[in-house]
């Protein structure tokens, strides 16, 4: 009998604390969650306090010896570092410790690779992985140099490292071209939404804040959701009907995290830019998390990096069901704040009312009479505006409604009701 069970990888976590306020301990706890999400077992952690990260080995010599002892005592198969390592640091650590060494960026990339479902998500993940690896290709010396095979090819030829570099950069170029095509398709969808005067609200937030759960609760969808980090990578868009039968599109985005690798931000730019082109930002916050304030800061910093500015922001303090007492938290950087629970439905009606109020601010109040042959325009008001009342009279249909400026000009043929607009 052969044992075909997959051996569980086990790791020691390592980090460097360079200042009193850098929250290294919390970052290591998050790294532990990331490791478990990737399917690894964490057997211990080690934090060194020093002025700066060691340029050659990440940790100082003394801590390296301590780390070696921890590896021996626990039987761990590798080390995960809490920062992105340079090629030299990665190589030196592997030689010093004689075990597998990975950094925070590679760990996140591995999780993304396992979570990508759509073709766009797979392209984005592969592109981020190749960009990361392109700077870390290590040649295997002259032993792998290619000897010539005929006239014009004699000599040392091309080294394995050079071949790898050419192949990687060629694949990166191919993936970028594919991603451009995806972006073009996404822009086409955006332009169609604008033509149809559909407003869009983008769900953004820290990973595990409950964005997918909130979208499911609001739109009665069945988007996969769990408590794992980065459970959703692919953008999902669903239609939400608000009070007054107004309609708005809810778009989910990939969750943010501290020290989010720049390779990922670049690769997922087309997905993350859904927030940039949205009309409203729904900032979903896990109100039960002790690190809530830090997570909110990370989200705002990431939005700033993406150029998301001058948007109406609604901060949604989710997971109220996990709190012992009702939360009275407010986000003073946001235009609106609301406390909800996607699990129990608490506060969802208030959130819908807030969204309806935001849409109403860009709308015009009208009192019009539509001839019966133009009754189809009332359906336009129903879907794009807020129909307050309609009354069937001999001369036509009397309507009171709020309508967006974009469709106001399409209401030609109607006439103002007595005392109306």
Tab-separated table of N, CA and C in Angstrom, residues 96 229 325 394 413:
chain	number	residue	atom	x	y	z
A	96	UNK	N	21.388	29.913	4.373
A	96	UNK	CA	21.663	29.910	5.811
A	96	UNK	C	20.806	28.877	6.549
A	229	UNK	N	-9.527	34.637	4.016
A	229	UNK	CA	-9.031	35.830	3.341
A	229	UNK	C	-9.099	35.636	1.835
A	325	UNK	N	-22.856	44.756	22.341
A	325	UNK	CA	-23.744	45.927	22.432
A	325	UNK	C	-23.814	46.592	21.063
A	394	UNK	N	-58.615	61.843	-17.725
A	394	UNK	CA	-59.148	61.829	-19.093
A	394	UNK	C	-58.095	62.272	-20.092
A	413	UNK	N	-42.944	65.802	-24.762
A	413	UNK	CA	-44.275	65.346	-25.158
A	413	UNK	C	-45.255	65.402	-24.005
